[in-house]
Short mmCIF file of C-alpha atoms in Angstrom, two decimals:
data_model
loop_
_atom_site.label_atom_id
_atom_site.label_comp_id
_atom_site.label_asym_id
_atom_site.label_seq_id
_atom_site.Cartn_x
_atom_site.Cartn_y
_atom_site.Cartn_z
CA UNK M 1 40.42 8.54 3.90
CA UNK M 2 37.60 6.26 2.83
CA UNK M 3 34.31 8.00 2.20
CA UNK M 4 30.84 7.37 3.54
CA UNK M 5 29.64 3.96 2.35
CA UNK M 6 26.00 3.32 1.56
CA UNK M 7 24.12 0.34 0.21
CA UNK M 8 22.24 -0.57 -1.80
CA UNK M 9 22.59 2.04 -4.58
CA UNK M 10 19.14 1.36 -5.98
CA UNK M 11 16.01 -0.33 -4.69
CA UNK M 12 12.60 -0.84 -6.25
CA UNK M 13 9.82 -2.13 -4.03
CA UNK M 14 6.05 -2.27 -4.06
CA UNK M 15 4.03 -0.10 -1.72
CA UNK M 16 3.46 -1.62 1.69
CA UNK M 17 6.70 -3.59 1.47
CA UNK M 18 9.62 -2.92 3.78
CA UNK M 19 13.13 -1.81 2.92
CA UNK M 20 16.36 -1.14 4.78
CA UNK M 21 19.34 1.04 3.96
CA UNK M 22 22.81 0.78 5.43
CA UNK M 23 25.44 3.43 6.04
CA UNK M 24 29.01 3.30 7.28
CA UNK M 25 30.42 6.76 8.05
CA UNK M 26 33.98 7.98 7.77
CA UNK M 27 36.08 6.46 10.52
CA UNK M 28 36.10 8.69 13.59
CA UNK M 29 33.08 10.75 12.56
CA UNK M 30 30.84 10.87 15.59
CA UNK M 31 27.88 12.56 13.93
CA UNK M 32 25.76 10.72 11.38
CA UNK M 33 22.77 12.07 9.48
CA UNK M 34 20.10 10.52 7.30
CA UNK M 35 18.58 12.87 4.73
CA UNK M 36 15.74 12.34 2.28
CA UNK M 37 16.03 14.11 -1.06
CA UNK M 38 12.99 14.16 -3.30
CA UNK M 39 13.66 14.98 -6.95
CA UNK M 40 13.98 18.73 -7.44
CA UNK M 41 14.25 19.48 -3.73
CA UNK M 42 17.05 19.93 -1.25
CA UNK M 43 17.94 17.27 1.29
CA UNK M 44 15.59 17.08 4.27
CA UNK M 45 16.92 15.82 7.61
CA UNK M 46 15.27 12.65 8.88
CA UNK M 47 17.45 11.80 11.87
CA UNK M 48 20.75 12.82 13.43
CA UNK M 49 22.94 10.62 15.63
CA UNK M 50 25.78 11.70 17.88
CA UNK M 51 27.75 8.51 18.51
CA UNK M 52 24.95 5.98 19.14
CA UNK M 53 22.45 8.47 20.59
CA UNK M 54 19.66 10.23 18.72
CA UNK M 55 20.08 14.02 18.70
CA UNK M 56 17.16 14.95 16.45
CA UNK M 57 14.45 12.78 14.93
CA UNK M 58 11.72 15.41 14.83
CA UNK M 59 11.24 15.03 11.07
CA UNK M 60 11.26 11.23 11.03
CA UNK M 61 7.82 9.72 10.27
CA UNK M 62 8.01 7.37 13.21
CA UNK M 63 4.91 5.41 12.25
CA UNK M 64 6.83 3.91 9.34
CA UNK M 65 10.49 4.93 9.59
CA UNK M 66 13.01 3.71 12.12
CA UNK M 67 16.75 4.08 12.42
CA UNK M 68 19.47 2.82 14.65
CA UNK M 69 23.18 3.27 15.06
CA UNK M 70 24.50 0.44 17.10
CA UNK M 71 27.95 0.82 18.67
CA UNK M 72 28.15 4.38 17.34
CA UNK M 73 29.50 3.34 13.95
CA UNK M 74 27.31 2.12 11.11
CA UNK M 75 23.61 2.84 10.86
CA UNK M 76 20.48 1.33 9.36
CA UNK M 77 17.37 3.20 8.20
CA UNK M 78 14.21 1.17 7.72
CA UNK M 79 10.86 1.93 6.12
CA UNK M 80 7.91 -0.31 6.90
CA UNK M 81 5.46 -0.16 5.20
CA UNK M 82 6.60 1.97 2.27
CA UNK M 83 4.33 4.47 0.53
CA UNK M 84 4.54 5.87 -2.97
CA UNK M 85 5.63 9.25 -1.57
CA UNK M 86 8.71 7.62 -0.02
CA UNK M 87 10.27 7.47 -3.48
CA UNK M 88 13.42 9.55 -3.08
CA UNK M 89 17.16 9.37 -2.65
CA UNK M 90 18.20 8.56 0.91
CA UNK M 91 21.49 10.19 1.75
CA UNK M 92 23.72 9.37 4.66
CA UNK M 93 26.21 12.00 5.79
CA UNK M 94 28.78 12.19 8.52
CA UNK M 95 30.89 14.84 10.19
CA UNK M 96 33.68 14.81 12.75
CA UNK M 97 31.89 17.13 15.13
CA UNK M 98 28.89 19.35 14.82
CA UNK M 99 30.46 22.12 12.78
CA UNK M 100 28.21 21.74 9.77
CA UNK M 101 30.37 20.52 6.93
CA UNK M 102 29.19 17.10 5.87
CA UNK M 103 30.55 14.31 3.72
CA UNK M 104 27.73 12.54 1.93
CA UNK M 105 27.58 8.96 0.79
CA UNK M 106 26.52 8.07 -2.73
CA UNK M 107 22.91 7.63 -1.63
CA UNK M 108 20.24 5.00 -2.16
CA UNK M 109 17.65 5.72 -4.83
CA UNK M 110 14.35 4.21 -3.69
CA UNK M 111 11.44 3.76 -6.07
CA UNK M 112 8.13 2.65 -4.59
CA UNK M 113 5.66 1.33 -7.18
CA UNK D 1 8.35 30.49 4.18
CA UNK D 2 11.22 28.05 3.81
CA UNK D 3 14.15 28.50 6.16
CA UNK D 4 16.58 28.66 3.25
CA UNK D 5 15.43 30.08 -0.07
CA UNK D 6 17.22 29.80 -3.39
CA UNK D 7 16.17 30.66 -6.94
CA UNK D 8 15.60 27.33 -8.61
CA UNK D 9 16.90 28.58 -11.92
CA UNK D 10 17.96 27.34 -14.26
CA UNK D 11 20.73 29.89 -14.41
CA UNK D 12 22.58 29.85 -17.69
CA UNK D 13 25.89 31.62 -18.25
CA UNK D 14 28.42 31.46 -21.08
CA UNK D 15 31.78 29.84 -20.51
CA UNK D 16 34.23 32.26 -18.91
CA UNK D 17 31.53 34.43 -17.33
CA UNK D 18 30.82 34.97 -13.65
CA UNK D 19 27.96 32.92 -12.21
CA UNK D 20 26.20 34.42 -9.21
CA UNK D 21 24.13 32.18 -6.97
CA UNK D 22 22.05 33.63 -4.18
CA UNK D 23 20.50 32.37 -0.98
CA UNK D 24 18.45 33.97 1.78
CA UNK D 25 17.70 32.50 5.17
CA UNK D 26 15.18 33.16 7.90
CA UNK D 27 16.72 31.33 10.88
CA UNK D 28 18.81 33.86 12.79
CA UNK D 29 20.23 30.92 14.73
CA UNK D 30 22.12 29.89 11.61
CA UNK D 31 25.72 30.94 12.12
CA UNK D 32 27.59 29.07 9.40
CA UNK D 33 26.74 28.60 5.77
CA UNK D 34 27.79 25.94 3.33
CA UNK D 35 27.66 25.58 -0.42
CA UNK D 36 27.38 22.10 -1.88
CA UNK D 37 27.63 21.16 -5.54
CA UNK D 38 25.45 18.31 -6.75
CA UNK D 39 25.92 16.85 -10.20
CA UNK D 40 22.93 15.14 -11.74
CA UNK D 41 22.47 11.71 -10.21
CA UNK D 42 25.23 12.25 -7.67
CA UNK D 43 25.32 13.20 -4.00
CA UNK D 44 26.13 16.70 -2.71
CA UNK D 45 29.78 17.66 -2.38
CA UNK D 46 30.94 20.41 -0.02
CA UNK D 47 32.76 23.19 -1.89
CA UNK D 48 32.72 26.25 0.37
CA UNK D 49 31.79 27.38 3.84
CA UNK D 50 31.60 30.82 5.45
CA UNK D 51 30.76 31.97 8.96
CA UNK D 52 31.93 35.57 9.10
CA UNK D 53 30.42 38.58 7.38
CA UNK D 54 32.25 39.49 4.21
CA UNK D 55 33.91 37.55 1.45
CA UNK D 56 35.81 34.29 1.43
CA UNK D 57 37.73 33.26 -1.66
CA UNK D 58 38.90 29.80 -2.69
CA UNK D 59 40.26 29.55 -6.20
CA UNK D 60 37.50 30.49 -8.65
CA UNK D 61 34.87 30.47 -5.89
CA UNK D 62 33.93 33.37 -3.61
CA UNK D 63 31.36 33.04 -0.86
CA UNK D 64 29.75 36.17 0.54
CA UNK D 65 27.79 36.52 3.77
CA UNK D 66 25.72 39.41 5.06
CA UNK D 67 24.12 38.43 8.37
CA UNK D 68 22.23 41.71 8.73
CA UNK D 69 20.47 41.07 5.42
CA UNK D 70 20.38 37.28 6.00
CA UNK D 71 21.91 36.79 2.60
CA UNK D 72 24.53 34.39 1.30
CA UNK D 73 25.94 34.18 -2.20
CA UNK D 74 28.40 32.16 -4.22
CA UNK D 75 30.30 33.62 -7.12
CA UNK D 76 32.00 31.37 -9.64
CA UNK D 77 34.55 33.19 -11.78
CA UNK D 78 35.65 31.97 -15.20
CA UNK D 79 32.77 29.50 -15.28
CA UNK D 80 33.48 26.19 -17.00
CA UNK D 81 31.07 23.64 -18.48
CA UNK D 82 32.19 21.31 -15.68
CA UNK D 83 30.62 23.75 -13.19
CA UNK D 84 27.19 22.83 -14.58
CA UNK D 85 25.39 21.36 -11.57
CA UNK D 86 22.86 22.16 -8.88
CA UNK D 87 24.25 24.29 -6.05
CA UNK D 88 22.75 23.80 -2.62
CA UNK D 89 22.95 26.44 0.09
CA UNK D 90 22.79 25.22 3.69
CA UNK D 91 22.56 27.12 6.94
CA UNK D 92 23.96 25.48 10.08
CA UNK D 93 22.31 26.24 13.41
CA UNK D 94 25.00 25.76 16.04
CA UNK D 95 22.53 25.32 18.91
CA UNK D 96 20.49 22.71 17.05
CA UNK D 97 23.61 21.14 15.57
CA UNK D 98 22.08 20.65 12.16
CA UNK D 99 21.99 22.12 8.67
CA UNK D 100 18.91 23.14 6.72
CA UNK D 101 19.21 23.02 2.96
CA UNK D 102 17.65 25.11 0.25
CA UNK D 103 16.21 23.42 -2.82
CA UNK D 104 19.18 24.41 -4.93
CA UNK D 105 19.89 26.47 -8.03
CA UNK D 106 20.66 24.66 -11.25
CA UNK D 107 23.54 26.24 -13.16
CA UNK D 108 24.29 25.56 -16.81
CA UNK D 109 27.54 26.84 -18.30
CA UNK D 110 27.36 26.92 -22.08
CA UNK D 111 30.54 26.43 -24.11
#
């Protein structure tokens, strides 16, 4: 089966600019997650979707981050405006149900300068 | 206190030795535990999961879970240089439907 697709792989932006990341999960996977991984740390959950509904966005900085999953398939994560501390790898993951084992995409490495 | 704690390492073992990676968790709602391997510059890859007390073996890997002690471990037998990576422990809370990750332990296997 095809894996989780993410784009772009790398992005460099200046602070206060906006950026968007795209994710297409494994076909049939109802649950989609966006994680932020800062260098040297484990992934931190930003938002979880079940089909096209938000299950958990308690850790999403809603003043600058937004995410959507239209039609319950692919998803977009946006940051506007970006801060220096947003520099991280943004990982998208999907799972068939809510059993815990995830398949991660290759991630987007964001550098904010 | 973090919900999932791991020794950051680095842990260095010689080739052919047993590598022991440990993880403790504080969320008693976590019922399943997952080990992910993350090579430098790559995304995490699921290698093992365990949800019952005791041991679970898969090839050279053995996961161990002790819910009373809130302790999870991963043993890698006959370690190879290709096992050099960061190993992430994650606890899955069934009610919340989400995993919480530790910060990982970096393992180096020296030829």
